[in-house]
PDB file of C-alpha atoms and ligand atoms in Angstrom:
ATOM      1  CA  MET A1138       0.000   0.000   0.000  1.00 45.00           C
ATOM      2  CA  THR A1139       1.092   3.585  -0.533  1.00 46.00           C
ATOM      3  CA  MET A1140       1.507   6.516   1.815  1.00 64.00           C
ATOM      4  CA  THR A1141      -2.012   7.828   1.112  1.00 83.00           C
ATOM      5  CA  PRO A1142      -4.005   8.108   4.339  1.00 96.00           C
ATOM      6  CA  LEU A1143      -5.780   4.847   5.079  1.00 98.00           C
ATOM      7  CA  VAL A1144      -8.879   4.158   7.130  1.00 98.00           C
ATOM      8  CA  ILE A1145      -7.793   1.847   9.933  1.00 99.00           C
ATOM      9  CA  LEU A1146      -9.973   0.130  12.552  1.00 99.00           C
ATOM     10  CA  ILE A1147      -8.350  -1.143  15.752  1.00 99.00           C
ATOM     11  CA  THR A1148     -10.124  -3.183  18.429  1.00 98.00           C
ATOM     12  CA  GLY A1149      -8.866  -2.750  22.005  1.00 98.00           C
ATOM     13  CA  ALA A1150      -7.316   0.670  21.357  1.00 98.00           C
ATOM     14  CA  SER A1151      -7.683   2.185  24.834  1.00 98.00           C
ATOM     15  CA  ARG A1152      -4.315   0.970  26.158  1.00 98.00           C
ATOM     16  CA  GLY A1153      -1.352  -1.319  25.579  1.00 98.00           C
ATOM     17  CA  ILE A1154      -0.565  -2.557  22.078  1.00 98.00           C
ATOM     18  CA  GLY A1155      -3.820  -1.274  20.546  1.00 98.00           C
ATOM     19  CA  LEU A1156      -3.246   2.247  21.855  1.00 98.00           C
ATOM     20  CA  ALA A1157       0.382   2.232  20.673  1.00 98.00           C
ATOM     21  CA  CYS A1158      -0.743   1.142  17.175  1.00 99.00           C
ATOM     22  CA  ALA A1159      -3.523   3.746  17.070  1.00 98.00           C
ATOM     23  CA  GLU A1160      -1.230   6.587  18.132  1.00 98.00           C
ATOM     24  CA  HIS A1161       1.568   5.511  15.789  1.00 98.00           C
ATOM     25  CA  LEU A1162      -0.668   5.114  12.735  1.00 98.00           C
ATOM     26  CA  ALA A1163      -2.563   8.344  13.445  1.00 98.00           C
ATOM     27  CA  ALA A1164       0.791  10.150  13.725  1.00 98.00           C
ATOM     28  CA  ARG A1165       1.605   8.786  10.246  1.00 98.00           C
ATOM     29  CA  GLY A1166      -1.487  10.592   8.946  1.00 98.00           C
ATOM     30  CA  HIS A1167      -3.893   7.663   8.784  1.00 98.00           C
ATOM     31  CA  ARG A1168      -7.513   7.951   9.868  1.00 98.00           C
ATOM     32  CA  VAL A1169      -7.855   5.657  12.871  1.00 98.00           C
ATOM     33  CA  PHE A1170     -11.047   4.387  14.509  1.00 98.00           C
ATOM     34  CA  GLY A1171     -10.353   2.598  17.782  1.00 98.00           C
ATOM     35  CA  GLY A1172     -12.743   0.842  20.095  1.00 98.00           C
ATOM     36  CA  SER A1173     -12.813  -0.663  23.576  1.00 98.00           C
ATOM     37  CA  ARG A1174     -15.373  -1.485  26.257  1.00 98.00           C
ATOM     38  CA  THR A1175     -14.532   1.662  28.229  1.00 97.00           C
ATOM     39  CA  GLY A1176     -14.204   3.848  25.138  1.00 92.00           C
ATOM     40  CA  GLY A1177     -12.880   7.310  25.994  1.00 92.00           C
ATOM     41  CA  GLU A1178     -11.393  10.169  24.059  1.00 94.00           C
ATOM     42  CA  HIS A1179      -8.145  10.717  22.234  1.00 96.00           C
ATOM     43  CA  ALA A1180      -6.902  13.812  20.466  1.00 97.00           C
ATOM     44  CA  ALA A1181      -5.333  11.923  17.551  1.00 98.00           C
ATOM     45  CA  PHE A1182      -7.948   9.287  16.700  1.00 98.00           C
ATOM     46  CA  THR A1183     -11.589   8.385  17.216  1.00 98.00           C
ATOM     47  CA  LEU A1184     -12.015   6.131  20.231  1.00 98.00           C
ATOM     48  CA  SER A1185     -15.497   4.747  20.826  1.00 98.00           C
ATOM     49  CA  ARG A1186     -17.211   2.090  22.846  1.00 98.00           C
ATOM     50  CA  LEU A1187     -16.908  -1.399  21.464  1.00 98.00           C
ATOM     51  CA  ASP A1188     -17.384  -4.816  22.993  1.00 98.00           C
ATOM     52  CA  VAL A1189     -16.096  -7.498  20.638  1.00 98.00           C
ATOM     53  CA  ARG A1190     -18.169 -10.054  22.601  1.00 98.00           C
ATOM     54  CA  ASP A1191     -21.346  -8.284  21.458  1.00 98.00           C
ATOM     55  CA  GLU A1192     -22.357  -8.678  17.795  1.00 98.00           C
ATOM     56  CA  ASP A1193     -24.527  -5.515  17.761  1.00 98.00           C
ATOM     57  CA  SER A1194     -21.738  -3.450  19.297  1.00 98.00           C
ATOM     58  CA  VAL A1195     -19.297  -4.639  16.616  1.00 98.00           C
ATOM     59  CA  ARG A1196     -21.745  -3.936  13.774  1.00 98.00           C
ATOM     60  CA  GLU A1197     -22.480  -0.460  15.135  1.00 98.00           C
ATOM     61  CA  TRP A1198     -18.767   0.341  15.499  1.00 98.00           C
ATOM     62  CA  VAL A1199     -18.023  -0.719  11.927  1.00 98.00           C
ATOM     63  CA  ALA A1200     -21.103   1.089  10.542  1.00 98.00           C
ATOM     64  CA  ASN A1201     -20.085   4.272  12.325  1.00 98.00           C
ATOM     65  CA  ALA A1202     -16.568   4.193  10.820  1.00 98.00           C
ATOM     66  CA  LEU A1203     -18.027   3.520   7.370  1.00 98.00           C
ATOM     67  CA  GLU A1204     -20.477   6.364   7.730  1.00 98.00           C
ATOM     68  CA  GLN A1205     -17.696   8.776   8.664  1.00 98.00           C
ATOM     69  CA  ALA A1206     -14.923   7.579   6.351  1.00 98.00           C
ATOM     70  CA  GLY A1207     -16.741   5.803   3.508  1.00 97.00           C
ATOM     71  CA  ARG A1208     -14.435   2.771   3.431  1.00 98.00           C
ATOM     72  CA  ILE A1209     -12.207   0.517   5.555  1.00 98.00           C
ATOM     73  CA  ASP A1210      -8.684  -0.268   4.411  1.00 98.00           C
ATOM     74  CA  VAL A1211      -7.280  -2.057   7.453  1.00 99.00           C
ATOM     75  CA  LEU A1212      -8.762  -3.975  10.383  1.00 99.00           C
ATOM     76  CA  ILE A1213      -6.449  -4.686  13.313  1.00 99.00           C
ATOM     77  CA  ASN A1214      -7.956  -7.341  15.596  1.00 99.00           C
ATOM     78  CA  ASN A1215      -6.083  -6.580  18.784  1.00 98.00           C
ATOM     79  CA  ALA A1216      -8.592  -6.752  21.687  1.00 98.00           C
ATOM     80  CA  GLY A1217      -7.586  -9.645  23.878  1.00 98.00           C
ATOM     81  CA  ILE A1218      -7.605 -10.941  27.435  1.00 98.00           C
ATOM     82  CA  SER A1219      -5.610 -13.531  29.318  1.00 98.00           C
ATOM     83  CA  LEU A1220      -6.357 -16.277  31.841  1.00 97.00           C
ATOM     84  CA  ALA A1221      -3.764 -17.394  34.378  1.00 96.00           C
ATOM     85  CA  GLY A1222      -3.723 -20.812  35.962  1.00 97.00           C
ATOM     86  CA  ALA A1223      -3.333 -24.483  35.222  1.00 98.00           C
ATOM     87  CA  VAL A1224      -5.531 -25.819  32.438  1.00 98.00           C
ATOM     88  CA  GLU A1225      -7.371 -28.064  34.912  1.00 98.00           C
ATOM     89  CA  GLU A1226      -8.162 -25.046  37.098  1.00 98.00           C
ATOM     90  CA  ALA A1227     -10.174 -23.307  34.363  1.00 98.00           C
ATOM     91  CA  SER A1228     -13.908 -23.870  34.113  1.00 98.00           C
ATOM     92  CA  ALA A1229     -15.644 -24.146  30.753  1.00 98.00           C
ATOM     93  CA  GLU A1230     -17.104 -20.678  31.490  1.00 98.00           C
ATOM     94  CA  ASP A1231     -13.568 -19.264  31.982  1.00 98.00           C
ATOM     95  CA  ALA A1232     -12.552 -20.766  28.658  1.00 98.00           C
ATOM     96  CA  TRP A1233     -15.678 -19.459  26.958  1.00 98.00           C
ATOM     97  CA  ALA A1234     -15.082 -15.861  28.116  1.00 98.00           C
ATOM     98  CA  LEU A1235     -11.505 -16.056  26.870  1.00 98.00           C
ATOM     99  CA  PHE A1236     -12.362 -17.544  23.468  1.00 98.00           C
ATOM    100  CA  ASP A1237     -15.349 -15.219  23.108  1.00 98.00           C
ATOM    101  CA  THR A1238     -12.927 -12.282  23.176  1.00 98.00           C
ATOM    102  CA  ASN A1239      -9.736 -13.672  21.625  1.00 98.00           C
ATOM    103  CA  LEU A1240     -11.284 -15.755  18.844  1.00 99.00           C
ATOM    104  CA  PHE A1241     -15.003 -15.053  18.411  1.00 98.00           C
ATOM    105  CA  GLY A1242     -14.394 -11.303  18.817  1.00 99.00           C
ATOM    106  CA  VAL A1243     -12.026 -11.506  15.862  1.00 99.00           C
ATOM    107  CA  ILE A1244     -14.600 -13.476  13.858  1.00 99.00           C
ATOM    108  CA  ARG A1245     -17.310 -10.884  14.610  1.00 99.00           C
ATOM    109  CA  ALA A1246     -15.169  -7.899  13.591  1.00 99.00           C
ATOM    110  CA  THR A1247     -13.785  -9.655  10.517  1.00 99.00           C
ATOM    111  CA  ASN A1248     -17.236 -10.724   9.320  1.00 98.00           C
ATOM    112  CA  ALA A1249     -18.509  -7.168   9.751  1.00 98.00           C
ATOM    113  CA  VAL A1250     -15.647  -5.666   7.738  1.00 98.00           C
ATOM    114  CA  LEU A1251     -15.003  -8.233   4.992  1.00 98.00           C
ATOM    115  CA  PRO A1252     -18.074  -7.561   2.813  1.00 98.00           C
ATOM    116  CA  HIS A1253     -16.955  -3.932   2.490  1.00 98.00           C
ATOM    117  CA  MET A1254     -13.340  -4.830   1.735  1.00 98.00           C
ATOM    118  CA  ARG A1255     -14.493  -7.327  -0.912  1.00 97.00           C
ATOM    119  CA  VAL A1256     -16.677  -4.733  -2.630  1.00 96.00           C
ATOM    120  CA  ASP A1257     -13.930  -2.103  -2.441  1.00 96.00           C
ATOM    121  CA  GLY A1258     -11.416  -4.524  -3.995  1.00 95.00           C
ATOM    122  CA  GLY A1259      -9.030  -5.134  -1.108  1.00 97.00           C
ATOM    123  CA  GLY A1260      -7.754  -4.482   2.374  1.00 98.00           C
ATOM    124  CA  ARG A1261      -5.630  -5.782   5.200  1.00 98.00           C
ATOM    125  CA  ILE A1262      -6.700  -7.798   8.224  1.00 99.00           C
ATOM    126  CA  ILE A1263      -4.043  -7.949  10.908  1.00 99.00           C
ATOM    127  CA  ASN A1264      -4.678 -10.329  13.787  1.00 99.00           C
ATOM    128  CA  ILE A1265      -2.644  -9.850  16.947  1.00 99.00           C
ATOM    129  CA  SER A1266      -1.778 -13.383  17.974  1.00 98.00           C
ATOM    130  CA  SER A1267       1.182 -14.307  20.202  1.00 98.00           C
ATOM    131  CA  LEU A1268       4.186 -16.602  20.351  1.00 98.00           C
ATOM    132  CA  ALA A1269       1.744 -18.534  22.557  1.00 98.00           C
ATOM    133  CA  GLY A1270      -0.132 -19.185  19.307  1.00 98.00           C
ATOM    134  CA  ARG A1271       2.807 -21.359  18.195  1.00 97.00           C
ATOM    135  CA  VAL A1272       3.873 -23.114  21.414  1.00 97.00           C
ATOM    136  CA  GLY A1273       2.247 -24.336  24.615  1.00 96.00           C
ATOM    137  CA  VAL A1274       2.852 -22.112  27.648  1.00 97.00           C
ATOM    138  CA  PRO A1275       2.563 -23.626  31.137  1.00 97.00           C
ATOM    139  CA  TYR A1276      -0.102 -21.979  33.298  1.00 97.00           C
ATOM    140  CA  LEU A1277      -1.279 -19.908  30.311  1.00 97.00           C
ATOM    141  CA  GLY A1278      -2.679 -22.937  28.526  1.00 98.00           C
ATOM    142  CA  LEU A1279      -6.125 -21.684  27.560  1.00 98.00           C
ATOM    143  CA  TYR A1280      -4.704 -18.361  26.427  1.00 98.00           C
ATOM    144  CA  ALA A1281      -2.279 -20.348  24.239  1.00 98.00           C
ATOM    145  CA  ALA A1282      -5.218 -22.450  22.988  1.00 98.00           C
ATOM    146  CA  SER A1283      -7.176 -19.315  21.997  1.00 98.00           C
ATOM    147  CA  LYS A1284      -4.177 -17.972  20.069  1.00 98.00           C
ATOM    148  CA  HIS A1285      -3.566 -21.361  18.389  1.00 98.00           C
ATOM    149  CA  ALA A1286      -7.201 -21.234  17.241  1.00 99.00           C
ATOM    150  CA  LEU A1287      -6.674 -17.696  15.960  1.00 99.00           C
ATOM    151  CA  GLU A1288      -3.656 -18.908  13.980  1.00 98.00           C
ATOM    152  CA  GLY A1289      -5.646 -21.665  12.239  1.00 98.00           C
ATOM    153  CA  TYR A1290      -8.509 -19.277  11.521  1.00 99.00           C
ATOM    154  CA  SER A1291      -6.200 -16.618  10.075  1.00 99.00           C
ATOM    155  CA  ALA A1292      -4.101 -18.982   7.935  1.00 98.00           C
ATOM    156  CA  THR A1293      -7.297 -20.355   6.374  1.00 98.00           C
ATOM    157  CA  LEU A1294      -8.973 -16.982   5.924  1.00 98.00           C
ATOM    158  CA  ARG A1295      -5.849 -15.819   4.114  1.00 98.00           C
ATOM    159  CA  TYR A1296      -6.316 -18.565   1.475  1.00 98.00           C
ATOM    160  CA  GLU A1297      -9.924 -17.619   0.911  1.00 98.00           C
ATOM    161  CA  VAL A1298      -9.866 -13.825   0.674  1.00 98.00           C
ATOM    162  CA  ARG A1299      -6.645 -13.119  -1.196  1.00 98.00           C
ATOM    163  CA  ARG A1300      -8.511 -13.308  -4.524  1.00 98.00           C
ATOM    164  CA  PHE A1301     -10.557 -10.313  -3.326  1.00 98.00           C
ATOM    165  CA  GLY A1302      -7.354  -8.367  -2.719  1.00 98.00           C
ATOM    166  CA  VAL A1303      -7.539  -8.872   1.044  1.00 98.00           C
ATOM    167  CA  TYR A1304      -4.348  -9.936   2.844  1.00 98.00           C
ATOM    168  CA  VAL A1305      -4.558 -11.557   6.272  1.00 99.00           C
ATOM    169  CA  SER A1306      -1.511 -11.421   8.540  1.00 99.00           C
ATOM    170  CA  LEU A1307      -0.694 -12.557  12.040  1.00 99.00           C
ATOM    171  CA  VAL A1308       1.507 -10.615  14.440  1.00 99.00           C
ATOM    172  CA  GLU A1309       3.099 -12.884  17.040  1.00 98.00           C
ATOM    173  CA  PRO A1310       4.595 -10.864  19.883  1.00 98.00           C
ATOM    174  CA  GLY A1311       6.550 -12.490  22.669  1.00 98.00           C
ATOM    175  CA  ASP A1312       6.352 -10.597  25.965  1.00 97.00           C
ATOM    176  CA  ILE A1313       5.428  -6.932  25.546  1.00 98.00           C
ATOM    177  CA  HIS A1314       5.409  -4.531  28.477  1.00 97.00           C
ATOM    178  CA  THR A1315       1.706  -3.631  28.914  1.00 97.00           C
ATOM    179  CA  GLY A1316      -0.740  -3.841  31.806  1.00 96.00           C
ATOM    180  CA  ILE A1317      -2.271  -7.120  30.590  1.00 96.00           C
ATOM    181  CA  THR A1318      -2.916  -9.507  33.477  1.00 92.00           C
ATOM    182  CA  GLY A1319      -4.409 -12.956  33.410  1.00 93.00           C
ATOM    183  CA  THR A1320      -7.782 -13.283  35.137  1.00 95.00           C
ATOM    184  CA  PRO A1321      -7.352 -16.049  37.731  1.00 95.00           C
ATOM    185  CA  THR A1322      -9.054 -19.327  36.844  1.00 97.00           C
ATOM    186  CA  SER A1323     -12.237 -20.250  38.775  1.00 98.00           C
ATOM    187  CA  ASN A1324     -11.261 -23.632  40.238  1.00 98.00           C
ATOM    188  CA  PRO A1325      -7.870 -23.420  42.000  1.00 97.00           C
ATOM    189  CA  GLN A1326      -6.484 -26.852  42.930  1.00 98.00           C
ATOM    190  CA  THR A1327      -3.926 -27.201  45.727  1.00 98.00           C
ATOM    191  CA  ALA A1328      -2.116 -29.829  43.614  1.00 98.00           C
ATOM    192  CA  TYR A1329      -0.705 -26.998  41.490  1.00 98.00           C
ATOM    193  CA  ASP A1330       0.377 -24.784  44.439  1.00 97.00           C
ATOM    194  CA  GLY A1331       4.053 -23.962  44.386  1.00 96.00           C
ATOM    195  CA  GLU A1332       4.728 -24.710  40.747  1.00 97.00           C
ATOM    196  CA  ARG A1333       1.974 -22.299  39.662  1.00 96.00           C
ATOM    197  CA  GLU A1334       3.583 -19.508  41.695  1.00 96.00           C
ATOM    198  CA  ARG A1335       7.083 -20.331  40.399  1.00 96.00           C
ATOM    199  CA  VAL A1336       5.940 -20.257  36.786  1.00 96.00           C
ATOM    200  CA  ASN A1337       3.974 -17.039  37.349  1.00 95.00           C
ATOM    201  CA  ALA A1338       7.131 -15.469  38.788  1.00 95.00           C
ATOM    202  CA  VAL A1339       8.954 -16.353  35.546  1.00 94.00           C
ATOM    203  CA  HIS A1340       6.108 -14.822  33.501  1.00 94.00           C
ATOM    204  CA  ASP A1341       6.159 -11.661  35.670  1.00 94.00           C
ATOM    205  CA  ALA A1342       9.938 -11.266  35.373  1.00 94.00           C
ATOM    206  CA  ASN A1343       9.760 -11.726  31.580  1.00 93.00           C
ATOM    207  CA  MET A1344       7.046  -9.076  31.390  1.00 93.00           C
ATOM    208  CA  ARG A1345       9.042  -6.564  33.451  1.00 92.00           C
ATOM    209  CA  ASP A1346      12.007  -6.807  31.044  1.00 91.00           C
ATOM    210  CA  ALA A1347       9.846  -6.824  27.919  1.00 97.00           C
ATOM    211  CA  PRO A1348       9.979  -4.199  25.145  1.00 98.00           C
ATOM    212  CA  PRO A1349       7.307  -1.459  24.910  1.00 98.00           C
ATOM    213  CA  PRO A1350       4.138  -1.862  22.795  1.00 98.00           C
ATOM    214  CA  GLN A1351       5.488   0.590  20.205  1.00 98.00           C
ATOM    215  CA  ARG A1352       7.629  -2.318  18.916  1.00 98.00           C
ATOM    216  CA  VAL A1353       4.421  -3.984  17.740  1.00 98.00           C
ATOM    217  CA  ALA A1354       3.160  -0.733  16.193  1.00 98.00           C
ATOM    218  CA  TYR A1355       6.236  -0.550  13.928  1.00 98.00           C
ATOM    219  CA  VAL A1356       5.658  -4.109  12.726  1.00 98.00           C
ATOM    220  CA  VAL A1357       1.985  -3.372  12.064  1.00 98.00           C
ATOM    221  CA  GLU A1358       3.018  -0.344  10.017  1.00 98.00           C
ATOM    222  CA  ARG A1359       5.399  -2.571   7.982  1.00 98.00           C
ATOM    223  CA  ILE A1360       2.534  -4.943   7.226  1.00 98.00           C
ATOM    224  CA  ILE A1361       0.283  -2.088   6.139  1.00 98.00           C
ATOM    225  CA  ASN A1362       2.965  -0.704   3.821  1.00 98.00           C
ATOM    226  CA  ALA A1363       4.053  -4.070   2.355  1.00 98.00           C
ATOM    227  CA  ARG A1364       2.892  -4.769  -1.188  1.00 97.00           C
ATOM    228  CA  ARG A1365       2.283  -8.423  -0.340  1.00 97.00           C
ATOM    229  CA  PRO A1366       2.344  -8.903   3.437  1.00 98.00           C
ATOM    230  CA  ARG A1367       3.407 -12.289   4.743  1.00 98.00           C
ATOM    231  CA  LEU A1368       1.201 -14.497   6.898  1.00 98.00           C
ATOM    232  CA  ARG A1369       3.392 -14.257  10.039  1.00 98.00           C
ATOM    233  CA  TYR A1370       5.450 -11.545  11.730  1.00 98.00           C
ATOM    234  CA  THR A1371       7.090 -12.151  15.109  1.00 98.00           C
ATOM    235  CA  VAL A1372       8.007  -9.404  17.580  1.00 98.00           C
ATOM    236  CA  THR A1373      10.598 -10.886  19.914  1.00 97.00           C
ATOM    237  CA  HIS A1374      13.524  -9.946  22.117  1.00 96.00           C
ATOM    238  CA  GLY A1375      16.274 -11.846  23.939  1.00 93.00           C
ATOM    239  CA  GLY A1376      15.967 -15.629  23.957  1.00 92.00           C
ATOM    240  CA  GLU A1377      12.476 -15.456  22.401  1.00 94.00           C
ATOM    241  CA  ARG A1378      14.143 -14.695  19.087  1.00 95.00           C
ATOM    242  CA  LEU A1379      15.146 -18.349  18.839  1.00 94.00           C
ATOM    243  CA  VAL A1380      11.576 -19.662  19.103  1.00 95.00           C
ATOM    244  CA  PRO A1381      10.606 -19.478  15.382  1.00 94.00           C
ATOM    245  CA  LEU A1382      13.872 -21.161  14.339  1.00 95.00           C
ATOM    246  CA  ALA A1383      13.656 -23.733  17.145  1.00 96.00           C
ATOM    247  CA  LEU A1384      10.125 -24.607  16.005  1.00 96.00           C
ATOM    248  CA  ARG A1385      11.440 -25.327  12.531  1.00 95.00           C
ATOM    249  CA  ILE A1386      14.499 -27.381  13.406  1.00 97.00           C
ATOM    250  CA  LEU A1387      14.118 -28.965  16.855  1.00 97.00           C
ATOM    251  CA  PRO A1388      12.115 -32.104  17.614  1.00 97.00           C
ATOM    252  CA  ASP A1389       9.167 -31.629  19.999  1.00 96.00           C
ATOM    253  CA  SER A1390      10.995 -33.514  22.766  1.00 97.00           C
ATOM    254  CA  TRP A1391      13.851 -30.969  22.734  1.00 96.00           C
ATOM    255  CA  LEU A1392      11.448 -28.023  22.737  1.00 95.00           C
ATOM    256  CA  GLU A1393       9.631 -29.543  25.688  1.00 95.00           C
ATOM    257  CA  ALA A1394      12.842 -30.128  27.637  1.00 96.00           C
ATOM    258  CA  LEU A1395      13.864 -26.518  26.987  1.00 94.00           C
ATOM    259  CA  ALA A1396      10.510 -25.110  28.113  1.00 94.00           C
ATOM    260  CA  ARG A1397      10.588 -27.292  31.253  1.00 96.00           C
ATOM    261  CA  ARG A1398      13.930 -25.741  32.189  1.00 94.00           C
ATOM    262  CA  ILE A1399      12.916 -22.176  31.363  1.00 93.00           C
ATOM    263  CA  TYR A1400       9.727 -22.407  33.433  1.00 94.00           C
ATOM    264  CA  ARG A1401      11.382 -24.496  36.166  1.00 92.00           C
ATOM    265  CA  LEU A1402       8.749 -27.238  35.970  1.00 96.00           C
ATOM    266  CA  GLU A1403       9.020 -30.060  38.453  1.00 87.00           C
ATOM    267  CA  ARG A1404       9.462 -32.995  36.065  1.00 79.00           C
TER     268      ARG A1404
HETATM  269  N1  NAP B1231       1.352  -7.843  26.274  1.00 61.82           N
HETATM  270  C1  NAP B1231       1.876  -8.972  25.813  1.00 61.82           C
HETATM  271  O1  NAP B1231       2.893  -9.472  26.329  1.00 61.82           O
HETATM  272  C2  NAP B1231       1.268  -9.644  24.614  1.00 61.82           C
HETATM  273  C3  NAP B1231       2.025 -10.629  23.969  1.00 61.82           C
HETATM  274  C4  NAP B1231       1.492 -11.279  22.869  1.00 61.82           C
HETATM  275  C5  NAP B1231       0.227 -10.943  22.407  1.00 61.82           C
HETATM  276  N2  NAP B1231      -0.496  -9.988  23.054  1.00 61.82           N
HETATM  277  C6  NAP B1231      -1.842  -9.693  22.524  1.00 61.82           C
HETATM  278  O2  NAP B1231      -1.927  -8.325  22.205  1.00 61.82           O
HETATM  279  C7  NAP B1231      -3.266  -7.874  22.344  1.00 61.82           C
HETATM  280  C8  NAP B1231      -3.284  -6.641  23.220  1.00 61.82           C
HETATM  281  O3  NAP B1231      -2.729  -6.974  24.487  1.00 61.82           O
HETATM  282  P1  NAP B1231      -2.189  -5.878  25.499  1.00 61.82           P
HETATM  283  O4  NAP B1231      -1.013  -6.463  26.186  1.00 61.82           O
HETATM  284  O5  NAP B1231      -2.097  -4.561  24.843  1.00 61.82           O
HETATM  285  O6  NAP B1231      -3.418  -5.903  26.547  1.00 61.82           O
HETATM  286  P2  NAP B1231      -4.059  -4.717  27.434  1.00 61.82           P
HETATM  287  O7  NAP B1231      -3.052  -3.697  27.749  1.00 61.82           O
HETATM  288  O8  NAP B1231      -4.779  -5.402  28.548  1.00 61.82           O
HETATM  289  O9  NAP B1231      -5.126  -4.085  26.416  1.00 61.82           O
HETATM  290  C9  NAP B1231      -6.199  -4.853  25.954  1.00 61.82           C
HETATM  291  C10 NAP B1231      -7.142  -3.967  25.161  1.00 61.82           C
HETATM  292  O10 NAP B1231      -8.256  -4.762  24.722  1.00 61.82           O
HETATM  293  C11 NAP B1231      -9.459  -4.104  25.135  1.00 61.82           C
HETATM  294  N3  NAP B1231     -10.492  -5.124  25.318  1.00 61.82           N
HETATM  295  C12 NAP B1231     -10.518  -6.195  26.162  1.00 61.82           C
HETATM  296  N4  NAP B1231     -11.662  -6.869  26.036  1.00 61.82           N
HETATM  297  C13 NAP B1231     -12.378  -6.228  25.067  1.00 61.82           C
HETATM  298  C14 NAP B1231     -13.660  -6.427  24.498  1.00 61.82           C
HETATM  299  N5  NAP B1231     -14.469  -7.440  24.892  1.00 61.82           N
HETATM  300  N6  NAP B1231     -14.068  -5.586  23.524  1.00 61.82           N
HETATM  301  C15 NAP B1231     -13.285  -4.563  23.131  1.00 61.82           C
HETATM  302  N7  NAP B1231     -12.087  -4.295  23.642  1.00 61.82           N
HETATM  303  C16 NAP B1231     -11.639  -5.124  24.614  1.00 61.82           C
HETATM  304  C17 NAP B1231      -9.079  -3.325  26.390  1.00 61.82           C
HETATM  305  O11 NAP B1231      -9.909  -2.211  26.635  1.00 61.82           O
HETATM  306  P3  NAP B1231     -11.203  -2.235  27.602  1.00 61.82           P
HETATM  307  O12 NAP B1231     -10.803  -2.906  28.879  1.00 61.82           O
HETATM  308  O13 NAP B1231     -11.559  -0.792  27.725  1.00 61.82           O
HETATM  309  O14 NAP B1231     -12.236  -3.009  26.847  1.00 61.82           O
HETATM  310  C18 NAP B1231      -7.709  -2.819  25.975  1.00 61.82           C
HETATM  311  O15 NAP B1231      -7.829  -1.684  25.166  1.00 61.82           O
HETATM  312  C19 NAP B1231      -4.047  -9.061  22.919  1.00 61.82           C
HETATM  313  O16 NAP B1231      -4.711  -9.738  21.873  1.00 61.82           O
HETATM  314  C20 NAP B1231      -2.967  -9.934  23.518  1.00 61.82           C
HETATM  315  O17 NAP B1231      -3.346 -11.281  23.568  1.00 61.82           O
HETATM  316  C21 NAP B1231      -0.007  -9.331  24.144  1.00 61.82           C
END
């Protein structure tokens, strides 16, 4: 795409990665429409109320942007939540709330935007996944599952909509320094005490040393400006940089042994 101002929609734009993307792209001259449950105001872009778990809210948000701007060039599906705890400690309701935001929220926003992109002859859909969409992560298992689902959805959607000029890409950040916190799971089990806390301490330390969300905004801008964006873009630092290569060349048993050491798992 060229440097002409684009109309860009970003879910979850009130803070963290979504806010960094919105501010960065607005500063580049693009017309940005952000949304989040709390909404709010921002001098550089339009920030309105949006709940990606609510179909009507998503439709209204998209219709409002279309009414004001006349078209949509880019959709950035960024809104996401996390869930912290062992997989067994999560209820089906916990899992549902997580998937309803991280996967079904993406489906709702994408379905609302795609008909317009198809008619207009193209666009970009950028889904904010995670390195946890490529590997299992102890005590963030359902979050990893939701991002794995997002990966499968996005890779398939990319096959189907490219002939309409729509490119689908995934951004896979490792740890990024934002305020995201995992909601605790509903059914704590004493069997996981000790190890859960040790692993959470590793997650917390990784988060403290993580790069700022602007790193993701630069990658998103690269995708928007690329003539033919790739399917996957990672945003990593430190040892995380080895993950994509390790996934390609190491057998699963080696990856598992490595992760067990990194997270200090008991066996
Ligand atoms: N931070 C990391 O280390 C990291 C790493 C890899 C991937 N990611 C992914 O990056 C994305 C953003 O994460 P972040 O770290 O920036 O999180 P964050 O700081 O907690 O921000 C999340 C954003 O999503 C919005 N949101 C949550 N539920 C929503 C809903 N139902 N409808 C609309 N908006 C909603 C929040 O606003 P309201 O509360 O106002 O709704 C907020 O603007 C997520 O998809 C996350 O999985 C993050």
